[in-house]
CSV table of C-alpha atoms in Angstrom, one decimal:
chain,number,residue,atom,x,y,z
A,1,UNK,CA,27.0,2.9,-3.1
A,2,UNK,CA,28.2,1.5,-6.5
A,3,UNK,CA,25.6,0.9,-9.2
A,4,UNK,CA,24.1,-2.5,-9.1
A,5,UNK,CA,22.4,-4.7,-11.7
A,6,UNK,CA,19.0,-5.4,-10.2
A,7,UNK,CA,16.2,-7.7,-11.4
A,8,UNK,CA,12.7,-6.7,-10.1
A,9,UNK,CA,9.8,-9.1,-10.3
A,10,UNK,CA,6.2,-7.8,-10.5
A,11,UNK,CA,3.1,-9.8,-11.4
A,12,UNK,CA,1.2,-10.2,-14.7
A,13,UNK,CA,-2.2,-9.0,-13.4
A,14,UNK,CA,-1.6,-5.2,-13.4
A,15,UNK,CA,0.8,-3.1,-15.5
A,16,UNK,CA,3.4,-0.9,-13.8
A,17,UNK,CA,2.4,1.7,-13.0
A,18,UNK,CA,-1.3,0.9,-12.6
A,19,UNK,CA,-3.9,3.1,-14.3
A,20,UNK,CA,-6.1,3.1,-11.2
A,21,UNK,CA,-6.2,0.3,-8.6
A,22,UNK,CA,-2.9,-1.4,-7.8
A,23,UNK,CA,-1.0,-0.4,-4.6
A,24,UNK,CA,1.8,-3.0,-5.0
A,25,UNK,CA,2.3,-2.0,-8.7
A,26,UNK,CA,2.5,1.7,-7.7
A,27,UNK,CA,5.2,0.9,-5.2
A,28,UNK,CA,7.1,-1.2,-7.7
A,29,UNK,CA,7.0,1.7,-10.1
A,30,UNK,CA,8.2,4.2,-7.5
A,31,UNK,CA,11.1,1.8,-6.6
A,32,UNK,CA,12.3,1.0,-10.1
A,33,UNK,CA,12.1,4.6,-11.2
A,34,UNK,CA,14.0,5.7,-8.2
A,35,UNK,CA,16.7,3.1,-8.6
A,36,UNK,CA,17.1,3.9,-12.2
A,37,UNK,CA,17.4,7.6,-11.4
A,38,UNK,CA,20.1,6.7,-8.9
A,39,UNK,CA,22.2,5.1,-11.6
A,40,UNK,CA,21.4,1.4,-11.1
A,41,UNK,CA,21.0,-1.0,-14.0
A,42,UNK,CA,17.4,-2.1,-13.3
A,43,UNK,CA,15.3,-4.7,-15.3
A,44,UNK,CA,11.6,-4.9,-14.4
A,45,UNK,CA,9.8,-8.1,-15.4
A,46,UNK,CA,6.1,-7.2,-15.6
A,47,UNK,CA,3.7,-6.8,-18.6
A,48,UNK,CA,4.4,-5.3,-22.0
A,49,UNK,CA,2.0,-2.4,-21.4
A,50,UNK,CA,4.1,-1.2,-18.4
A,51,UNK,CA,5.6,2.2,-18.8
A,52,UNK,CA,9.0,2.6,-17.1
A,53,UNK,CA,12.3,4.3,-17.8
A,54,UNK,CA,14.4,1.2,-16.8
A,55,UNK,CA,14.7,-1.9,-18.9
A,56,UNK,CA,11.5,-3.9,-19.3
A,57,UNK,CA,11.1,-7.6,-19.9
A,58,UNK,CA,7.8,-9.4,-20.2
A,59,UNK,CA,6.0,-12.5,-21.3
A,60,UNK,CA,2.5,-11.1,-21.7
A,61,UNK,CA,2.0,-8.0,-23.9
A,62,UNK,CA,-0.9,-6.7,-21.7
A,63,UNK,CA,-2.0,-6.9,-18.1
A,64,UNK,CA,-4.3,-9.9,-17.4
A,65,UNK,CA,-6.6,-7.7,-15.2
A,66,UNK,CA,-7.6,-5.5,-18.1
A,67,UNK,CA,-9.5,-2.4,-17.0
A,68,UNK,CA,-10.2,-4.0,-13.6
A,69,UNK,CA,-11.8,-7.1,-15.3
A,70,UNK,CA,-10.2,-10.5,-15.0
A,71,UNK,CA,-9.8,-11.9,-18.5
A,72,UNK,CA,-8.8,-15.4,-17.4
A,73,UNK,CA,-10.5,-18.3,-15.5
A,74,UNK,CA,-8.9,-19.3,-12.2
A,75,UNK,CA,-7.2,-22.3,-13.7
A,76,UNK,CA,-5.9,-20.2,-16.6
A,77,UNK,CA,-4.7,-17.6,-14.2
A,78,UNK,CA,-2.6,-20.2,-12.3
A,79,UNK,CA,-1.0,-21.4,-15.5
A,80,UNK,CA,-0.3,-17.9,-16.7
A,81,UNK,CA,1.3,-16.8,-13.4
A,82,UNK,CA,3.5,-20.0,-13.3
A,83,UNK,CA,4.5,-19.3,-16.9
A,84,UNK,CA,5.3,-15.7,-16.0
A,85,UNK,CA,7.5,-16.7,-13.1
A,86,UNK,CA,9.2,-19.4,-15.3
A,87,UNK,CA,10.2,-16.9,-17.9
A,88,UNK,CA,11.5,-14.5,-15.2
A,89,UNK,CA,13.8,-17.1,-13.8
A,90,UNK,CA,15.0,-18.0,-17.3
A,91,UNK,CA,15.9,-14.4,-17.7
A,92,UNK,CA,17.9,-14.2,-14.5
A,93,UNK,CA,19.7,-17.4,-15.2
A,94,UNK,CA,20.9,-16.1,-18.6
A,95,UNK,CA,21.9,-12.6,-17.3
A,96,UNK,CA,24.3,-11.8,-14.5
A,97,UNK,CA,22.5,-9.8,-11.8
A,98,UNK,CA,23.7,-8.6,-8.4
A,99,UNK,CA,20.3,-8.7,-6.7
A,100,UNK,CA,16.9,-10.2,-7.4
A,101,UNK,CA,13.9,-8.5,-5.7
A,102,UNK,CA,10.5,-10.1,-5.8
A,103,UNK,CA,7.2,-8.5,-5.1
A,104,UNK,CA,5.2,-11.6,-5.9
A,105,UNK,CA,5.0,-13.5,-2.6
A,106,UNK,CA,5.2,-17.3,-2.2
A,107,UNK,CA,5.4,-19.1,-5.5
A,108,UNK,CA,8.7,-17.4,-6.8
A,109,UNK,CA,10.4,-18.7,-3.7
A,110,UNK,CA,9.9,-22.3,-4.9
A,111,UNK,CA,11.6,-21.4,-8.2
A,112,UNK,CA,14.4,-19.6,-6.4
A,113,UNK,CA,15.0,-22.7,-4.2
A,114,UNK,CA,15.1,-25.0,-7.2
A,115,UNK,CA,17.4,-22.8,-9.3
A,116,UNK,CA,19.8,-22.3,-6.3
A,117,UNK,CA,20.6,-18.7,-7.2
A,118,UNK,CA,24.1,-17.6,-6.2
A,119,UNK,CA,22.9,-14.1,-5.5
A,120,UNK,CA,20.6,-12.6,-2.9
A,121,UNK,CA,16.9,-13.2,-3.6
A,122,UNK,CA,14.8,-10.7,-1.6
A,123,UNK,CA,11.0,-10.8,-1.1
A,124,UNK,CA,8.9,-7.8,0.0
A,125,UNK,CA,5.7,-9.0,1.6
A,126,UNK,CA,3.0,-6.7,0.3
A,127,UNK,CA,0.0,-8.7,1.7
A,128,UNK,CA,-1.6,-8.8,5.1
A,129,UNK,CA,-1.9,-12.1,6.9
A,130,UNK,CA,-5.4,-11.1,8.0
A,131,UNK,CA,-8.5,-10.0,6.1
A,132,UNK,CA,-11.3,-11.5,4.1
A,133,UNK,CA,-9.0,-12.5,1.3
A,134,UNK,CA,-6.3,-13.9,3.5
A,135,UNK,CA,-5.7,-16.5,6.1
A,136,UNK,CA,-2.6,-18.0,7.8
A,137,UNK,CA,-2.4,-21.0,5.5
A,138,UNK,CA,0.7,-19.7,3.7
A,139,UNK,CA,2.7,-19.1,6.8
A,140,UNK,CA,3.8,-22.7,7.4
A,141,UNK,CA,5.0,-22.8,3.8
A,142,UNK,CA,6.8,-19.5,4.1
A,143,UNK,CA,8.6,-20.8,7.2
A,144,UNK,CA,10.2,-23.4,4.9
A,145,UNK,CA,12.1,-20.5,3.3
A,146,UNK,CA,13.7,-19.0,6.4
A,147,UNK,CA,17.1,-18.8,4.6
A,148,UNK,CA,15.7,-16.2,2.3
A,149,UNK,CA,15.5,-12.6,3.5
A,150,UNK,CA,12.1,-11.0,3.7
A,151,UNK,CA,11.3,-7.3,3.9
A,152,UNK,CA,8.3,-6.1,6.0
A,153,UNK,CA,6.3,-3.0,5.2
A,154,UNK,CA,5.5,-2.3,8.9
A,155,UNK,CA,6.6,-3.5,12.3
A,156,UNK,CA,3.1,-4.6,13.0
A,157,UNK,CA,3.1,-6.9,9.9
A,158,UNK,CA,5.9,-8.9,11.5
A,159,UNK,CA,3.8,-9.9,14.5
A,160,UNK,CA,1.8,-12.6,12.6
A,161,UNK,CA,4.9,-14.2,11.1
A,162,UNK,CA,7.7,-13.7,13.7
A,163,UNK,CA,9.7,-16.7,12.6
A,164,UNK,CA,10.3,-15.3,9.1
A,165,UNK,CA,13.8,-14.1,8.3
A,166,UNK,CA,13.1,-10.3,8.2
A,167,UNK,CA,16.1,-8.6,6.9
A,168,UNK,CA,14.7,-5.1,7.1
A,169,UNK,CA,11.5,-3.0,7.5
A,170,UNK,CA,11.0,-0.6,4.6
A,171,UNK,CA,7.9,1.7,4.7
A,172,UNK,CA,6.2,2.3,1.4
A,173,UNK,CA,7.1,5.6,-0.3
A,174,UNK,CA,4.7,7.6,-2.4
A,175,UNK,CA,5.1,10.5,-4.8
A,176,UNK,CA,3.2,13.6,-3.8
A,177,UNK,CA,4.4,17.0,-5.2
A,178,UNK,CA,4.6,19.8,-2.6
A,179,UNK,CA,2.2,21.8,-4.8
A,180,UNK,CA,-0.7,19.7,-3.3
A,181,UNK,CA,-0.1,21.3,0.1
A,182,UNK,CA,-1.4,24.5,-1.3
A,183,UNK,CA,-4.7,23.1,-2.5
A,184,UNK,CA,-6.5,23.4,0.9
A,185,UNK,CA,-8.4,26.6,1.5
A,186,UNK,CA,-10.6,27.7,4.4
A,187,UNK,CA,-12.7,29.6,1.9
A,188,UNK,CA,-13.8,26.4,0.2
A,189,UNK,CA,-16.7,24.1,1.3
A,190,UNK,CA,-15.3,21.9,4.0
A,191,UNK,CA,-15.5,18.1,3.7
A,192,UNK,CA,-13.9,14.8,4.8
A,193,UNK,CA,-12.5,12.3,2.4
A,194,UNK,CA,-12.6,8.5,2.2
A,195,UNK,CA,-10.4,7.0,-0.5
A,196,UNK,CA,-9.8,3.4,-1.3
A,197,UNK,CA,-12.2,0.4,-1.5
A,198,UNK,CA,-15.8,0.0,-0.5
A,199,UNK,CA,-15.4,-2.7,2.2
A,200,UNK,CA,-15.9,-3.2,5.9
A,201,UNK,CA,-12.2,-3.9,6.2
A,202,UNK,CA,-11.4,-0.3,5.1
A,203,UNK,CA,-13.9,1.2,7.6
A,204,UNK,CA,-16.4,2.6,5.1
A,205,UNK,CA,-19.4,2.0,7.3
A,206,UNK,CA,-17.9,3.7,10.3
A,207,UNK,CA,-16.9,6.6,8.0
A,208,UNK,CA,-20.4,7.1,6.6
A,209,UNK,CA,-21.9,6.9,10.1
A,210,UNK,CA,-19.6,9.6,11.3
A,211,UNK,CA,-20.7,11.8,8.4
A,212,UNK,CA,-24.4,11.4,9.1
A,213,UNK,CA,-24.0,11.7,12.9
A,214,UNK,CA,-22.0,14.9,12.6
A,215,UNK,CA,-23.9,16.2,9.6
A,216,UNK,CA,-20.6,16.8,7.8
A,217,UNK,CA,-19.9,16.1,4.2
A,218,UNK,CA,-17.9,13.0,3.3
A,219,UNK,CA,-16.6,12.5,-0.3
A,220,UNK,CA,-16.1,8.9,-1.1
A,221,UNK,CA,-13.7,8.2,-4.0
A,222,UNK,CA,-13.4,4.4,-4.0
A,223,UNK,CA,-13.8,1.2,-6.0
A,224,UNK,CA,-16.0,-1.7,-5.1
A,225,UNK,CA,-15.4,-5.4,-5.5
A,226,UNK,CA,-17.9,-7.1,-7.8
A,227,UNK,CA,-17.4,-10.3,-5.7
A,228,UNK,CA,-18.7,-8.4,-2.6
A,229,UNK,CA,-21.8,-6.6,-3.9
A,230,UNK,CA,-23.5,-7.0,-0.6
A,231,UNK,CA,-21.0,-4.5,0.8
A,232,UNK,CA,-21.6,-2.0,-2.0
A,233,UNK,CA,-25.4,-2.3,-1.7
A,234,UNK,CA,-25.2,-1.6,2.0
A,235,UNK,CA,-23.0,1.4,1.4
A,236,UNK,CA,-25.4,2.9,-1.2
A,237,UNK,CA,-28.1,3.1,1.5
A,238,UNK,CA,-26.0,5.8,3.1
A,239,UNK,CA,-25.4,7.9,-0.1
A,240,UNK,CA,-27.6,11.0,0.0
A,241,UNK,CA,-25.4,13.4,-1.9
A,242,UNK,CA,-25.6,15.8,1.1
A,243,UNK,CA,-23.6,14.1,3.8
A,244,UNK,CA,-22.2,11.2,1.7
A,245,UNK,CA,-21.2,11.8,-1.9
A,246,UNK,CA,-20.0,8.9,-4.0
A,247,UNK,CA,-17.6,9.5,-6.9
A,248,UNK,CA,-16.6,5.9,-7.7
A,249,UNK,CA,-13.0,5.0,-8.5
A,250,UNK,CA,-10.9,8.0,-9.7
A,251,UNK,CA,-7.5,8.5,-11.3
A,252,UNK,CA,-4.3,9.4,-9.5
A,253,UNK,CA,-4.4,13.2,-10.0
A,254,UNK,CA,-8.0,13.5,-9.0
A,255,UNK,CA,-7.5,11.3,-6.0
A,256,UNK,CA,-4.7,13.6,-4.7
A,257,UNK,CA,-6.7,16.7,-5.4
A,258,UNK,CA,-9.6,15.3,-3.3
A,259,UNK,CA,-7.4,14.4,-0.4
A,260,UNK,CA,-5.4,17.7,-0.6
A,261,UNK,CA,-8.6,19.9,-0.4
A,262,UNK,CA,-10.2,17.9,2.4
A,263,UNK,CA,-10.3,19.0,6.0
A,264,UNK,CA,-9.2,15.4,6.9
A,265,UNK,CA,-8.9,11.9,5.7
A,266,UNK,CA,-11.3,9.5,7.5
A,267,UNK,CA,-9.9,6.0,7.2
A,268,UNK,CA,-11.0,3.8,10.2
A,269,UNK,CA,-9.6,0.5,8.9
A,270,UNK,CA,-10.7,-2.7,10.6
A,271,UNK,CA,-7.9,-5.1,9.8
A,272,UNK,CA,-4.1,-5.4,9.9
A,273,UNK,CA,-3.4,-3.3,6.8
A,274,UNK,CA,0.3,-3.7,6.1
A,275,UNK,CA,1.3,-0.3,4.9
A,276,UNK,CA,-1.7,1.4,3.1
A,277,UNK,CA,-0.8,4.1,0.6
A,278,UNK,CA,-3.7,6.5,1.1
A,279,UNK,CA,-2.6,7.8,4.6
A,280,UNK,CA,0.9,8.4,3.2
A,281,UNK,CA,-0.5,10.3,0.3
A,282,UNK,CA,-2.6,12.3,2.8
A,283,UNK,CA,0.5,13.1,4.8
A,284,UNK,CA,2.2,14.3,1.5
A,285,UNK,CA,-0.8,16.6,0.8
A,286,UNK,CA,-0.7,18.0,4.3
A,287,UNK,CA,-4.1,16.5,5.2
A,288,UNK,CA,-4.6,15.0,8.7
A,289,UNK,CA,-5.9,11.5,9.1
A,290,UNK,CA,-8.4,10.0,11.7
A,291,UNK,CA,-8.1,6.3,11.9
A,292,UNK,CA,-8.5,3.2,14.1
A,293,UNK,CA,-5.3,1.7,15.6
A,294,UNK,CA,-5.1,-1.3,13.2
A,295,UNK,CA,-2.2,-2.5,11.2
A,296,UNK,CA,0.5,0.0,10.2
A,297,UNK,CA,-1.7,3.0,10.9
A,298,UNK,CA,-0.2,3.9,14.3
A,299,UNK,CA,3.2,3.8,12.6
A,300,UNK,CA,2.1,6.1,9.8
A,301,UNK,CA,0.0,8.6,11.8
A,302,UNK,CA,1.5,10.4,14.8
A,303,UNK,CA,-1.3,10.7,17.2
A,304,UNK,CA,-2.1,14.4,18.0
A,305,UNK,CA,0.5,15.6,15.5
A,306,UNK,CA,-0.6,14.4,12.0
A,307,UNK,CA,-4.1,13.4,13.0
A,308,UNK,CA,-5.6,11.1,15.6
A,309,UNK,CA,-5.5,7.3,16.3
A,310,UNK,CA,-8.5,5.7,18.1
A,311,UNK,CA,-8.9,2.3,19.7
A,312,UNK,CA,-11.7,0.5,18.0
A,313,UNK,CA,-13.2,-1.3,21.1
A,314,UNK,CA,-12.5,-2.3,24.7
A,315,UNK,CA,-11.4,-5.7,23.5
A,316,UNK,CA,-8.9,-4.2,21.1
A,317,UNK,CA,-6.8,-1.6,23.0
A,318,UNK,CA,-3.7,-0.9,20.9
A,319,UNK,CA,-2.3,2.1,22.7
A,320,UNK,CA,-2.8,5.0,25.0
A,321,UNK,CA,-4.0,7.6,22.5
A,322,UNK,CA,-5.0,11.2,22.9
A,323,UNK,CA,-8.7,10.4,22.9
A,324,UNK,CA,-9.7,7.6,25.3
A,325,UNK,CA,-13.2,7.2,23.9
A,326,UNK,CA,-13.5,4.0,21.8
A,327,UNK,CA,-15.0,3.1,18.4
A,328,UNK,CA,-17.4,5.4,16.6
A,329,UNK,CA,-17.6,7.7,19.6
A,330,UNK,CA,-13.8,8.0,19.5
A,331,UNK,CA,-13.9,8.8,15.8
A,332,UNK,CA,-16.6,11.5,16.4
A,333,UNK,CA,-14.5,13.1,19.1
A,334,UNK,CA,-11.3,13.1,17.0
A,335,UNK,CA,-13.1,14.6,13.9
A,336,UNK,CA,-14.7,17.3,16.0
A,337,UNK,CA,-11.4,18.2,17.5
A,338,UNK,CA,-9.9,18.8,14.1
A,339,UNK,CA,-12.9,20.9,13.0
A,340,UNK,CA,-12.7,22.9,16.2
A,341,UNK,CA,-9.0,23.8,15.9
A,342,UNK,CA,-7.9,27.4,15.4
A,343,UNK,CA,-6.5,28.2,12.0
A,344,UNK,CA,-3.0,28.4,13.5
A,345,UNK,CA,-3.4,25.0,15.2
A,346,UNK,CA,-4.8,23.4,12.1
A,347,UNK,CA,-2.1,24.7,9.7
A,348,UNK,CA,0.5,23.6,12.2
A,349,UNK,CA,-0.9,20.0,11.9
A,350,UNK,CA,-1.0,20.2,8.1
A,351,UNK,CA,2.7,21.4,8.0
A,352,UNK,CA,3.7,18.5,10.3
A,353,UNK,CA,2.0,16.1,8.0
A,354,UNK,CA,4.1,17.2,5.1
A,355,UNK,CA,7.2,17.2,7.2
A,356,UNK,CA,6.8,13.6,8.4
A,357,UNK,CA,6.0,12.5,4.8
A,358,UNK,CA,9.3,14.0,3.6
A,359,UNK,CA,11.2,12.4,6.5
A,360,UNK,CA,9.7,8.9,6.4
A,361,UNK,CA,7.4,8.2,3.5
A,362,UNK,CA,8.7,9.8,0.3
A,363,UNK,CA,9.9,7.8,-2.7
A,364,UNK,CA,13.5,9.0,-2.1
A,365,UNK,CA,13.5,7.7,1.4
A,366,UNK,CA,12.1,4.3,0.4
A,367,UNK,CA,14.6,3.9,-2.4
A,368,UNK,CA,17.5,4.8,-0.1
A,369,UNK,CA,16.3,2.3,2.4
A,370,UNK,CA,16.1,-0.5,-0.2
A,371,UNK,CA,19.6,0.4,-1.4
A,372,UNK,CA,20.8,-0.1,2.1
A,373,UNK,CA,19.1,-3.5,2.2
A,374,UNK,CA,20.7,-4.5,-1.1
A,375,UNK,CA,24.1,-3.4,0.1
A,376,UNK,CA,23.8,-5.3,3.4
A,377,UNK,CA,22.7,-8.5,1.7
A,378,UNK,CA,25.6,-8.4,-0.7
A,379,UNK,CA,27.9,-7.9,2.3
A,380,UNK,CA,26.3,-10.9,4.1
A,381,UNK,CA,26.8,-13.0,0.9
A,382,UNK,CA,30.6,-12.5,1.1
A,383,UNK,CA,30.8,-13.6,4.7
């Protein structure tokens, strides 16, 4: 396709790329870097401490969520975000872009509607409509913007908002060098990995129970939310440095090393996670995943090929998976199956993980899919 002039909107909370926590910002980074590499004229509107190779515009010199600590009150944050969006739209009114791509959800749609942009305004929905931090209150408002194209991150994500104008489904793409596939060794001490956030939503309590019941080591590399200390205190009661080892939040390279050296990733999520990055990184490392059948996980993990998917309960049957046992017992059965594999069977599964990562979840694949979306929306504009 011919090179396009593309404006990409990220938020003011976390710089691009994030130093640690920040899944959306990592995807934005992967996207703008990939588009820039492919010859497009990309301008990212983020924060001044972002580090990208494309053009960068910003209002705030530094991320507002500095070092994982919010530096603003709630009211100040609302004002700062509105100011951030206002300056972004001032930029795109002054310059001639072919496409505007927002990763910031609801509020920029109001600005787009008032400005009456003559070019496509796309929104990738990075959030889940379910979970402790979410409800469905924004759906009726989103339905007012049906004329604008939305991009889902998984087919499951669409089920909660079926009336939205979904122009495409584009899975997240992560960057994992092939060198990580060589990190695993049968000679090293075997362990399972849990990476992400200390929260019931992410399945941390099922994961630590599996570790203790099977007497197998689980390394937990995860952040915790200061607003949900009850979750963290409950988790600490399982940490014994024998079966459950807690490392806290780690950097990108250490995270990939932990996943790559693990026997498996144990991620029994308990909510409709839209398109989590850790299972994709695990695929890239060649590490199988054991998970519950929530959210995008059944779209990411091929049951029996790149890990195992388990139904969480009899009231929540999501598919006819390899193991029919439910809940914790199903997780136990799936984990034991991987530990019981012959070396040939296990290495075949690891190779399949990397293969599916390269086919569906690499940065190059994601960027190509977004280029196709841009091209189609420009064609639709001319009709």
